[in-house]
Amino acid sequence: MADQAFVTLATNDGYARGAMVLGKSLRNHKTSKKLVALIGPQMSEPCQAVLKRIYDEVKVVDVLDSGDVAHLAMMKRPDLGVTFTKLHCWTLTHYSKCVFMDADTLVLSNIDELFEREELSAAPDPGWPDCFNSGVFVFRPSLETYGKLLQYCTEHGSFDGGDQGVLNGFFSNWATADISKHLPFIYNLSSIAIYTYLPAFKQFGGNAKVVHFLGKTKPWSYTYDTKSKQFKGSMNEASAHPTFLLNWWTLFSSAVVPMLQEQYGDQPFHSGCVEDESSTSLAEATEPQMSSEERKKKWEQGQADYMGMDSFDNIKRKLDTFLK
Ligand code: UDP
Ligand code: MN
């Protein structure tokens, strides 16, 4: 349907990579909806060009020089910069219904059925399930709602400093009013839930439709070794499940990096991919063997030995057996 769209936001080149992978994943799963990316004015030209190849519409949103109500709101609450930018999605009134998705989400199957839901539908937040997580939500663009949201934002601020606090404050009856506005968790599966309830992940993880890499470390913050399929960087933060992180990087390195390379031409750019055989030896070098009980406990606490025995290939093999 031409008047329905998936919408994301990327204010800088890092989040742009996320948006590229998200857009590709939606296309790969044959969405019939339009794809819209809201971007910040400081995004580099090559990134904008790649986004324009993947998305139907790329719209620059600059709260600072918009001169409208958002700008006024921004003057009162400069701390809520990106939040105001995200609220801009309500101004896309040439669409009747939209699904907003954070740039750090990845689609694993077709999710067009989300458009059967009403505003404001979202999945519970794993940290406080009476709040919805604002990484994936169904909404209806409307200048009236947009105005009310900005007003709410300036008057009440955000209880968590971000858009999720504002949106939960505004749509405050989400938890209790209408169960059809509660999206199943598989539409916004965050890695944190995997570690806090591993048996549930084992039981239901294979049904996941959207993965959300929430938290400080994003997929594009890692360095990926295309040869050994291993990651470098602070994997011990357990911010991302290795299987889903591998999904993200497989799509990024195969479908997005070639487009970036084309756009950057002779300009230097770092894809985040390396081919370094020395990283494999890390896994082999793990000396003291932990008992399997001890290891399981550590892993469930989020302290996996990603460089060693919990390396990507080992975990992937294991997870593939029950994700099948
Ligand atoms: N975002 C952005 N630039 C920023 C921070 C956030 O474009 O500097 C957008 C992006 O779409 C991102 C969303 O706002 O996915 C929410 O932020 P984030 O995903 O980092 O929050 P988390 O899900 O980790 O709480
Ligand atoms: Mn996010």
JSON list of C-alpha atoms and ligand atoms in Angstrom, two decimals, residues 102-105 135 212-215 218, ligand 2:
[
{"chain": "A", "resi": 102, "resn": "ASP", "atom": "CA", "xyz": [15.00, 2.11, 15.40]},
{"chain": "A", "resi": 103, "resn": "ALA", "atom": "CA", "xyz": [18.06, 2.07, 13.15]},
{"chain": "A", "resi": 104, "resn": "ASP", "atom": "CA", "xyz": [19.53, -0.61, 15.41]},
{"chain": "A", "resi": 105, "resn": "THR", "atom": "CA", "xyz": [16.84, -3.15, 14.54]},
{"chain": "A", "resi": 135, "resn": "GLY", "atom": "CA", "xyz": [12.31, 0.75, 19.12]},
{"chain": "A", "resi": 212, "resn": "HIS", "atom": "CA", "xyz": [16.81, -4.96, 18.48]},
{"chain": "A", "resi": 213, "resn": "PHE", "atom": "CA", "xyz": [20.45, -4.26, 19.34]},
{"chain": "A", "resi": 214, "resn": "LEU", "atom": "CA", "xyz": [19.62, -1.86, 22.14]},
{"chain": "A", "resi": 215, "resn": "GLY", "atom": "CA", "xyz": [22.27, -0.57, 24.48]},
{"chain": "A", "resi": 218, "resn": "LYS", "atom": "CA", "xyz": [25.81, -1.22, 18.36]},
{"chain": "B", "resi": 2, "resn": "MN", "atom": "MN", "xyz": [17.48, 1.09, 19.61]}
]
